[in-house]
C-alpha cells in the first residue's frame, strides 16, 4: 500500500467504517417492511401487538449488551478488531434470522444481530473521531447516521420488491441478503489502520506517529501539523496516567460524571424523539393516517426513507460550521411541532377503527383526504427535522467529549442507553398505539420539548476543538447550567498564541 492509497484517506476510512451503522439501517427496514405483509403474518401466526413488540425489541436488547461489551473490547483488542468482530457476529445472526421457522428462532437471530449492531454503533464513531482532524470531525462521524439511512433505504426497496413474491422468500430473501454488508465490512476493515490514539495509548508510539503521518501528511512524520497533534496526544496520555485507574467507577467521579451524564442523556433523548419507532412501525403510522392497501403504504413509506437519506446530507456538509448546539436545539423544536400536529390532526379527524375480527380497536382517519395528507406531510417533515439534527449529532457529540483513558467505556455506556430506550420503546409502542392511540404522539412531542430545554442549559459547543481540548471546556469554571458560555473559552492554540504575544510584549518593554 502506498502512502496515498485509500486506506490512508480519512474520508474513505470514516465512510467505509460506517457500514457498521448501515447494519442497523438494514435491520430497521427488514422488520418495518414485513410486519404489514400477509406472508409474514401468516407464517408467524399473526403475532399479537405485545409479541410483535418483543420481536422488534429483541434486536435492541442484543444491542444494549453489545454496546456494553464494546467498551472494554475497544480498549483491549482495538477499535478496528472490534468492528471486525461485529461483522462476524452480524453474519451469524443474519443466517439464523433468515432460516427462522418460528418466532423463537427469529428472536434469537435478532438478538445476535443486535449484539453486532451494538458493538458497531458504539465503536465506529469512536474510531472515526480518533482518525479525523478537528475541522472535519463532525462531518466524518455524521457519516454514521447517513449510512444508517442508506441501510434503511436499500433494504426497504429490497423488501418492497420481494413483497410481490408469492412464497416465504418474500421475507427470507431480505433477511438473508443482510449477510452481504457484513462480509464487505469484515473484508474491508481487515486492511484498515489502527486508531493512532489507541496505538499511542498502548505504548506503540512509533506506529501511532506513522499512522498519523499517513492520515495527515502523506507519510511525512516531520510535518509540523503531524508533530503538533502527536505531541498533544502524547501529553494527554501522560497526563491521563497520573490520574485514577481506568475503571468504570471513574466514569461517575468528578469531573468525568458531567460528561458521562451528557452522553447518556443525549443518546437517550435521540430515542425519545420517536424517530426509530416511526421507522420500525411506519406501516402502523400510515394506516392511522388513512392509507389503505399494502402498495399505497409501501410507496408512502419509501418516500419517507428517501427523505431521510437526502436530508442528512446538509448536516454532514455543515455540522462543523453550524455547530452542535444550534443543530440540536432547532431540530428538537421542529420535531415537537410536527409531533403535536400529527397528534392533533389524528385526534380531531380520526375515529375508532375495528380491525378484522373485531379483536382490537385502533384509531385512524377515514374519509378525509385533506387530514390524511396533512398527517403524512407532518410525518415527512418530522423525519427531515431529525435527519438534519439529532440523527448525526447524537453519534458525533458522545464520541468527541471524553478523554482518551475513558472514551471507549464512556461511549459504550452512552450507546447502551440508546439501545435500552430503543428496546423499551420498540416493545411498548404497539400496545400504546392500540390503547391510547393518537395521544402517543403527544408523549413524544413532550419529550422533544424537554430535550430542547436540557440542551439549551447543559450542552456546551464542541465544534472546532481537538479531542484533547475537551478538558478545557468541561473542566473549566463555566457553570454547568450556563452551557452557552463555554464558547468563550479559548482553544489551546489560542492560549499558546496569547502567551507568546505576552512574552513578546514583555521582551519589547525590556
Coordinates of C-alpha atoms in Angstrom, one line a residue:
X1 CA 0.0 0.0 0.0
X2 CA 1.3 3.5 -0.9
X3 CA 1.0 6.3 1.5
X4 CA -1.6 8.0 -0.8
X5 CA -3.8 4.9 -1.0
X6 CA -7.4 4.8 0.0
X7 CA -6.6 3.2 3.3
X8 CA -4.9 6.4 4.4
X9 CA -7.7 8.7 3.3
X10 CA -9.7 9.9 6.3
X11 CA -12.9 10.2 4.2
X12 CA -12.6 6.7 2.9
X13 CA -11.8 5.2 6.2
X14 CA -14.6 7.1 8.0
X15 CA -17.1 6.4 5.3
X16 CA -16.3 2.7 4.9
X17 CA -16.4 2.1 8.7
X18 CA -20.0 3.4 8.7
X19 CA -21.1 0.2 7.1
X20 CA -21.3 -0.8 10.7
X21 CA -24.1 1.7 11.0
X22 CA -25.6 0.5 7.8
X23 CA -26.3 -2.8 9.6
X24 CA -28.7 -1.1 11.9
X25 CA -30.4 0.5 9.0
X26 CA -30.8 -2.9 7.3
X27 CA -32.4 -4.3 10.5
X28 CA -34.9 -1.4 10.7
X29 CA -36.2 -2.0 7.2
X30 CA -36.0 -5.8 7.4
X31 CA -38.8 -5.6 10.0
X32 CA -40.7 -2.4 9.1
X33 CA -41.2 -3.8 5.5
X34 CA -42.6 -7.1 6.6
X35 CA -44.8 -6.5 9.6
X36 CA -47.7 -5.4 7.5
X37 CA -47.4 -8.2 4.8
X38 CA -49.7 -11.1 4.7
X39 CA -46.9 -13.7 4.2
X40 CA -45.1 -12.7 7.4
X41 CA -48.4 -12.6 9.4
X42 CA -49.5 -16.0 8.2
X43 CA -46.2 -17.7 8.6
X44 CA -45.6 -16.5 12.2
X45 CA -49.3 -17.0 13.2
X46 CA -50.4 -13.3 13.3
X47 CA -48.3 -12.1 16.3
X48 CA -50.1 -10.1 18.9
X49 CA -49.1 -6.4 19.5
X50 CA -47.1 -7.4 22.5
X51 CA -45.4 -10.3 20.8
X52 CA -44.6 -8.1 17.7
X53 CA -43.2 -5.5 20.0
X54 CA -41.0 -8.2 21.6
X55 CA -39.8 -9.4 18.2
X56 CA -38.8 -5.9 17.1
X57 CA -37.3 -5.0 20.5
X58 CA -35.2 -8.2 20.7
X59 CA -32.6 -6.6 18.4
X60 CA -32.3 -3.6 20.7
X61 CA -31.9 -5.9 23.7
X62 CA -28.9 -7.5 22.0
X63 CA -27.6 -4.1 21.0
X64 CA -27.7 -3.0 24.6
X65 CA -25.3 -5.8 25.7
X66 CA -23.2 -5.4 22.5
X67 CA -22.7 -1.7 23.3
X68 CA -21.6 -2.5 26.9
X69 CA -19.2 -5.2 25.6
X70 CA -17.7 -2.8 23.0
X71 CA -16.2 -0.5 25.7
X72 CA -13.7 -2.9 27.2
X73 CA -13.2 -4.7 23.8
X74 CA -12.4 -1.4 22.1
X75 CA -9.6 -0.8 24.7
X76 CA -8.3 -4.4 24.8
X77 CA -8.3 -5.6 21.2
X78 CA -8.5 -2.2 19.4
X79 CA -11.2 -0.3 17.7
X80 CA -10.5 -1.9 14.3
X81 CA -10.8 -5.5 15.6
X82 CA -14.0 -4.8 17.5
X83 CA -15.6 -3.7 14.2
X84 CA -14.4 -6.9 12.6
X85 CA -15.9 -8.9 15.4
X86 CA -19.2 -7.1 15.0
X87 CA -19.2 -8.1 11.3
X88 CA -18.7 -11.8 12.1
X89 CA -21.5 -11.8 14.7
X90 CA -23.8 -10.0 12.3
X91 CA -23.2 -12.7 9.6
X92 CA -24.2 -15.4 12.1
X93 CA -27.3 -13.6 13.3
X94 CA -28.5 -12.9 9.7
X95 CA -28.2 -16.6 8.8
X96 CA -30.2 -17.6 11.8
X97 CA -32.9 -15.0 11.1
X98 CA -33.1 -16.0 7.5
X99 CA -33.6 -19.6 8.5
X100 CA -36.2 -18.9 11.2
X101 CA -39.1 -21.4 11.4
X102 CA -40.8 -19.8 14.4
X103 CA -40.9 -16.6 16.4
X104 CA -38.4 -18.0 19.0
X105 CA -35.8 -18.7 16.3
X106 CA -36.5 -15.3 14.8
X107 CA -36.0 -13.6 18.2
X108 CA -32.7 -15.4 18.8
X109 CA -31.4 -14.3 15.3
X110 CA -32.4 -10.7 16.0
X111 CA -30.7 -10.7 19.4
X112 CA -27.4 -11.9 17.9
X113 CA -27.8 -9.3 15.1
X114 CA -28.4 -6.8 17.9
X115 CA -25.1 -7.7 19.6
X116 CA -23.3 -6.9 16.4
X117 CA -25.2 -3.6 15.9
X118 CA -24.4 -2.6 19.5
X119 CA -20.7 -3.3 19.0
X120 CA -20.6 -1.4 15.7
X121 CA -22.7 1.5 16.7
X122 CA -20.5 2.2 19.7
X123 CA -17.0 1.6 18.3
X124 CA -17.4 3.1 14.8
X125 CA -18.0 6.7 16.0
X126 CA -15.0 6.3 18.4
X127 CA -12.8 5.1 15.5
X128 CA -14.0 7.9 13.3
X129 CA -13.4 10.6 15.9
X130 CA -9.9 9.4 16.6
X131 CA -8.7 9.4 13.0
X132 CA -10.4 12.6 11.9
X133 CA -8.8 16.1 12.1
X134 CA -10.8 18.5 14.3
X135 CA -12.0 20.7 11.4
X136 CA -14.0 17.8 9.8
X137 CA -14.6 15.5 12.7
X138 CA -18.3 16.3 12.9
X139 CA -18.6 15.6 9.1
X140 CA -16.8 12.3 9.4
X141 CA -18.7 11.0 12.4
X142 CA -22.0 12.2 10.8
X143 CA -21.4 9.7 8.0
X144 CA -22.5 7.1 10.6
X145 CA -26.1 8.4 10.5
X146 CA -26.0 8.7 6.8
X147 CA -25.0 5.1 6.5
X148 CA -27.9 4.1 8.7
X149 CA -30.3 6.0 6.4
X150 CA -28.8 4.3 3.4
X151 CA -29.2 0.9 5.0
X152 CA -32.8 1.7 5.7
X153 CA -33.5 2.8 2.2
X154 CA -31.6 -0.1 0.4
X155 CA -33.1 -2.8 2.5
X156 CA -36.6 -1.2 2.2
X157 CA -36.5 -1.3 -1.6
X158 CA -35.2 -4.9 -1.4
X159 CA -38.1 -5.7 0.9
X160 CA -40.5 -3.8 -1.4
X161 CA -39.5 -5.8 -4.4
X162 CA -39.7 -9.1 -2.5
X163 CA -43.2 -8.3 -1.2
X164 CA -44.5 -9.4 -4.6
X165 CA -43.0 -12.9 -4.3
X166 CA -45.8 -15.4 -3.6
X167 CA -43.8 -17.5 -1.1
X168 CA -42.0 -17.2 2.2
X169 CA -39.0 -16.0 0.2
X170 CA -40.8 -12.6 0.5
X171 CA -39.2 -12.2 3.9
X172 CA -36.4 -14.7 3.8
X173 CA -34.5 -13.0 0.9
X174 CA -34.3 -9.6 2.7
X175 CA -33.2 -11.2 5.9
X176 CA -30.6 -13.4 4.1
X177 CA -29.2 -10.7 2.0
X178 CA -28.1 -8.9 5.1
X179 CA -25.1 -11.2 5.2
X180 CA -23.5 -9.3 2.2
X181 CA -22.8 -6.0 4.0
X182 CA -21.4 -8.0 6.9
X183 CA -18.9 -9.7 4.6
X184 CA -17.9 -6.5 2.9
X185 CA -17.4 -4.8 6.3
X186 CA -15.3 -7.7 7.6
X187 CA -13.1 -7.8 4.5
X188 CA -12.6 -4.0 4.3
X189 CA -11.8 -3.4 7.9
X190 CA -9.2 -6.1 7.9
X191 CA -6.8 -3.8 6.0
X192 CA -7.6 -0.6 7.9
X193 CA -5.0 1.1 10.1
X194 CA -5.4 1.1 13.9
X195 CA -6.5 4.3 15.6
X196 CA -3.4 6.4 16.2
X197 CA -4.7 7.3 19.6
X198 CA -5.3 3.7 20.6
X199 CA -1.8 2.8 19.4
X200 CA -0.3 5.7 21.4
X201 CA -2.3 4.6 24.5
X202 CA -0.9 1.1 24.1
X203 CA 2.7 2.4 24.2
X204 CA 3.2 1.9 20.4
X205 CA 4.3 5.4 19.8
X206 CA 6.2 4.8 16.6
X207 CA 3.3 3.1 15.0
X208 CA 1.0 5.8 16.2
X209 CA 3.2 8.5 14.6
X210 CA 3.4 6.6 11.3
X211 CA -0.4 6.2 11.1
X212 CA -0.9 9.8 12.0
X213 CA 1.6 10.9 9.4
X214 CA -0.1 8.8 6.7
X215 CA -3.5 10.2 7.6
X216 CA -2.4 13.9 7.8
X217 CA 0.6 14.4 5.6
X218 CA 1.2 11.6 3.1
X219 CA 3.6 9.9 5.4
X220 CA 5.7 12.9 6.4
X221 CA 6.4 12.3 10.1
X222 CA 8.2 15.6 10.4
X223 CA 5.3 17.7 9.1
X224 CA 4.5 20.5 11.7
X225 CA 0.8 19.6 11.9
X226 CA 1.7 15.9 12.5
X227 CA 4.2 16.7 15.2
X228 CA 1.9 19.1 16.9
X229 CA -1.0 16.7 17.0
X230 CA 1.2 13.8 18.1
X231 CA 2.7 15.9 20.9
X232 CA -0.8 16.8 22.0
X233 CA -1.8 13.1 22.1
X234 CA 1.3 12.1 24.0
X235 CA 0.8 14.9 26.5
X236 CA -2.8 13.9 27.1
X237 CA -1.8 10.3 27.6
X238 CA 0.9 11.3 30.0
X239 CA -1.5 13.4 32.0
X240 CA -4.2 10.7 32.0
X241 CA -1.8 8.2 33.5
X242 CA -1.2 10.4 36.5
X243 CA -4.9 10.2 37.3
X244 CA -7.2 7.4 38.7
X245 CA -7.2 3.9 37.3
X246 CA -9.2 3.3 34.2
X247 CA -12.3 1.7 35.8
X248 CA -16.0 2.2 35.3
X249 CA -16.1 3.8 38.8
X250 CA -14.0 6.7 37.4
X251 CA -16.8 7.5 34.9
X252 CA -19.0 8.6 37.7
X253 CA -16.5 10.7 39.6
X254 CA -15.9 14.4 39.2
X255 CA -15.1 15.8 36.7
X256 CA -16.0 13.0 34.3
X257 CA -19.5 12.4 35.7
X258 CA -20.9 15.5 33.9
X259 CA -19.7 14.4 30.5
X260 CA -20.9 10.8 31.1
X261 CA -24.3 12.2 32.1
X262 CA -24.5 14.3 28.9
X263 CA -23.5 11.4 26.6
X264 CA -26.1 9.1 28.2
X265 CA -28.9 11.6 28.1
X266 CA -28.2 12.7 24.6
X267 CA -28.4 9.2 23.3
X268 CA -31.5 8.5 25.4
X269 CA -33.2 11.7 24.0
X270 CA -32.4 10.6 20.5
X271 CA -34.6 7.6 21.0
X272 CA -37.3 9.6 22.9
X273 CA -37.8 11.8 19.8
X274 CA -39.7 8.7 18.5
X275 CA -37.7 8.6 15.2
X276 CA -36.7 4.9 15.3
X277 CA -40.2 4.0 16.5
X278 CA -41.5 5.8 13.4
X279 CA -39.2 3.8 11.3
X280 CA -40.0 0.4 12.8
X281 CA -43.7 0.9 12.8
X282 CA -44.1 3.2 9.8
X283 CA -46.8 0.9 8.5
X284 CA -49.0 1.4 11.6
X285 CA -48.5 5.2 11.4
X286 CA -49.6 5.5 7.8
X287 CA -52.5 3.1 8.5
X288 CA -53.6 5.6 11.2
X289 CA -53.3 8.3 8.6
X290 CA -55.9 6.5 6.5
X291 CA -53.6 4.8 3.9
X292 CA -55.2 1.5 3.0
X293 CA -53.6 -1.2 1.0
X294 CA -50.1 -2.7 1.0
X295 CA -48.9 -0.9 -2.1
X296 CA -50.0 2.5 -1.0
X297 CA -48.4 2.1 2.4
X298 CA -45.1 0.8 0.9
X299 CA -44.9 3.6 -1.6
X300 CA -45.6 6.3 1.1
X301 CA -43.0 4.7 3.3
X302 CA -40.4 4.7 0.6
X303 CA -40.8 8.5 0.2
X304 CA -40.1 8.9 3.9
X305 CA -36.9 6.8 3.6
X306 CA -35.6 8.7 0.6
X307 CA -36.2 12.0 2.5
X308 CA -34.3 10.5 5.5
X309 CA -31.2 9.9 3.2
X310 CA -31.3 13.3 1.4
X311 CA -31.9 15.5 4.4
X312 CA -28.9 14.0 6.3
X313 CA -26.6 15.5 3.7
X314 CA -26.9 19.1 4.8
X315 CA -25.9 18.1 8.4
X316 CA -22.9 16.2 7.1
X317 CA -21.7 19.2 5.0
X318 CA -22.3 21.9 7.5
X319 CA -22.2 20.4 11.1
X320 CA -18.7 21.7 11.6
X321 CA -19.8 25.1 10.5
X322 CA -23.2 25.3 12.2
X323 CA -22.0 23.7 15.5
X324 CA -23.7 21.0 17.6
X325 CA -25.8 23.1 19.9
X326 CA -27.8 25.1 17.3
X327 CA -28.5 22.0 15.3
X328 CA -29.8 20.1 18.3
X329 CA -32.0 23.0 19.5
X330 CA -33.6 23.8 16.2
X331 CA -34.1 20.1 15.4
X332 CA -36.0 19.3 18.7
X333 CA -38.2 22.4 18.4
X334 CA -39.4 21.4 14.9
X335 CA -39.8 17.8 15.8
X336 CA -42.0 18.8 18.7
X337 CA -44.1 20.9 16.3
X338 CA -44.7 18.1 13.8
X339 CA -45.5 15.5 16.5
X340 CA -48.1 17.8 18.2
X341 CA -49.6 18.5 14.8
X342 CA -49.8 14.7 13.9
X343 CA -51.5 14.0 17.3
X344 CA -53.9 16.9 17.0
X345 CA -54.9 16.1 13.4
X346 CA -55.5 12.4 14.2
X347 CA -57.4 13.3 17.4
X348 CA -59.7 15.7 15.6
X349 CA -60.3 13.9 12.4
X350 CA -59.8 10.3 13.4
X351 CA -62.1 7.8 14.9
X352 CA -62.0 4.3 16.4
X353 CA -61.5 1.6 13.8
X354 CA -62.4 -2.0 14.4
X355 CA -59.9 -4.4 12.8
X356 CA -60.8 -7.6 11.1
X357 CA -62.5 -9.9 13.5
X358 CA -63.1 -7.0 15.9
X359 CA -60.3 -8.3 18.2
X360 CA -58.6 -5.0 18.7
X361 CA -59.5 -1.3 18.4
X362 CA -57.2 1.2 16.7
X363 CA -57.6 4.8 15.6
X364 CA -57.5 6.1 12.0
X365 CA -58.6 8.9 9.8
X366 CA -61.3 7.7 7.5
X367 CA -62.8 9.5 4.5
X368 CA -60.9 12.8 4.9
X369 CA -58.1 13.0 2.3
X370 CA -57.0 16.5 3.4
X371 CA -56.4 15.4 7.0
X372 CA -54.7 12.2 5.8
X373 CA -52.3 14.1 3.6
X374 CA -51.6 16.6 6.3
X375 CA -50.6 13.8 8.7
X376 CA -48.4 12.2 6.1
X377 CA -46.7 15.6 5.3
X378 CA -46.1 16.2 9.0
X379 CA -44.5 12.7 9.3
X380 CA -42.2 13.5 6.4
X381 CA -41.3 16.9 7.9
X382 CA -40.6 15.2 11.3
X383 CA -38.2 12.8 9.6
X384 CA -36.5 15.7 7.7
X385 CA -36.0 17.6 11.0
X386 CA -34.5 14.6 12.7
X387 CA -32.2 13.8 9.8
X388 CA -30.7 17.3 9.8
X389 CA -30.2 17.4 13.5
X390 CA -30.4 14.8 16.2
X391 CA -29.6 11.9 13.8
X392 CA -26.0 12.9 13.1
X393 CA -25.2 14.9 16.2
X394 CA -26.4 12.1 18.6
X395 CA -23.5 10.0 17.3
X396 CA -20.9 12.8 16.9
X397 CA -21.2 14.5 20.4
X398 CA -20.6 11.5 22.7
X399 CA -17.7 10.3 20.5
X400 CA -15.8 13.5 21.0
X401 CA -16.3 14.8 24.5
X402 CA -14.4 12.2 26.6
X403 CA -10.7 11.9 27.4
X404 CA -8.9 9.0 25.9
X405 CA -8.5 7.0 29.1
X406 CA -12.2 6.6 29.5
X407 CA -13.5 7.2 25.9
X408 CA -14.2 3.7 25.0
X409 CA -16.0 2.8 28.2
X410 CA -17.9 6.1 28.4
X411 CA -19.2 5.9 24.8
X412 CA -20.2 2.3 25.4
X413 CA -22.5 3.5 28.3
X414 CA -23.9 6.3 26.1
X415 CA -24.6 3.9 23.3
X416 CA -26.1 1.3 25.7
X417 CA -28.5 3.9 27.0
X418 CA -29.6 4.5 23.3
X419 CA -30.4 0.8 22.9
X420 CA -32.0 0.5 26.3
X421 CA -34.6 3.1 25.3
X422 CA -34.8 1.7 21.8
X423 CA -35.8 -1.7 23.4
X424 CA -38.3 -0.1 25.7
X425 CA -40.0 1.9 23.0
X426 CA -40.0 -0.8 20.4
X427 CA -41.7 -3.1 22.8
X428 CA -44.1 -0.5 24.3
X429 CA -45.3 1.4 21.2
X430 CA -47.6 -1.2 19.5
X431 CA -49.7 -1.5 22.7
X432 CA -49.6 2.2 23.2
X433 CA -50.9 2.8 19.6
X434 CA -53.6 0.3 20.4
X435 CA -54.6 1.7 23.8
X436 CA -54.1 5.4 23.9
X437 CA -53.9 5.8 20.0
X438 CA -53.1 9.3 18.7
X439 CA -52.1 10.5 22.2
X440 CA -48.9 8.6 21.8
X441 CA -47.7 11.4 19.6
X442 CA -48.2 14.0 22.3
X443 CA -46.0 12.0 24.6
X444 CA -43.1 12.1 22.1
X445 CA -43.8 15.8 21.4
X446 CA -43.4 16.4 25.2
X447 CA -40.1 14.6 25.2
X448 CA -38.9 16.9 22.4
X449 CA -39.8 20.0 24.4
X450 CA -37.9 18.6 27.4
X451 CA -34.8 17.8 25.4
X452 CA -34.8 21.3 24.0
X453 CA -34.6 22.8 27.5
X454 CA -31.9 20.3 28.6
X455 CA -29.7 21.0 25.6
X456 CA -30.0 24.8 26.0
X457 CA -28.9 24.8 29.6
X458 CA -26.4 22.0 29.8
X459 CA -24.7 21.1 26.4
X460 CA -21.7 23.2 25.6
X461 CA -20.5 23.7 22.0
X462 CA -17.6 21.4 20.9
X463 CA -17.0 22.3 17.2
X464 CA -13.5 23.2 16.2
X465 CA -11.8 21.7 19.2
X466 CA -9.4 18.8 19.2
X467 CA -10.3 15.8 21.3
X468 CA -7.5 16.7 23.7
X469 CA -9.0 20.2 24.1
X470 CA -12.3 18.9 25.5
X471 CA -11.0 19.1 29.1
X472 CA -10.8 22.9 28.7
X473 CA -14.5 23.0 28.0
X474 CA -15.8 20.6 30.6
X475 CA -13.3 21.2 33.4
X476 CA -13.5 25.0 33.2
X477 CA -15.1 27.3 35.6
X478 CA -18.2 27.8 33.4
X479 CA -21.3 26.9 35.5
X480 CA -22.9 23.6 34.5
X481 CA -26.2 25.3 33.7
X482 CA -24.7 28.1 31.5
X483 CA -23.5 25.9 28.7
X484 CA -23.8 28.8 26.2
X485 CA -20.8 30.5 27.9
X486 CA -18.4 27.6 27.0
X487 CA -17.9 29.0 23.5
X488 CA -16.0 31.9 25.1
X489 CA -13.3 29.5 26.3
X490 CA -10.2 29.9 24.1
X491 CA -8.7 26.9 22.3
X492 CA -5.3 25.5 23.3
X493 CA -3.8 27.1 20.2
X494 CA -5.3 30.5 21.1
X495 CA -3.9 30.2 24.7
X496 CA -0.4 29.4 23.3
X497 CA -0.7 32.4 20.9
X498 CA -1.7 34.7 23.8
X499 CA 1.2 33.5 25.9
X500 CA 3.6 34.2 23.0
X501 CA 2.2 37.6 22.5
X502 CA 2.6 38.5 26.2
X503 CA 6.2 37.2 26.2
X504 CA 7.0 39.3 23.1
X505 CA 5.4 42.4 24.7
X506 CA 7.5 41.8 27.9
X507 CA 10.7 41.5 25.8
X508 CA 10.0 44.7 24.0
X509 CA 9.4 46.6 27.2
X510 CA 12.8 45.3 28.5

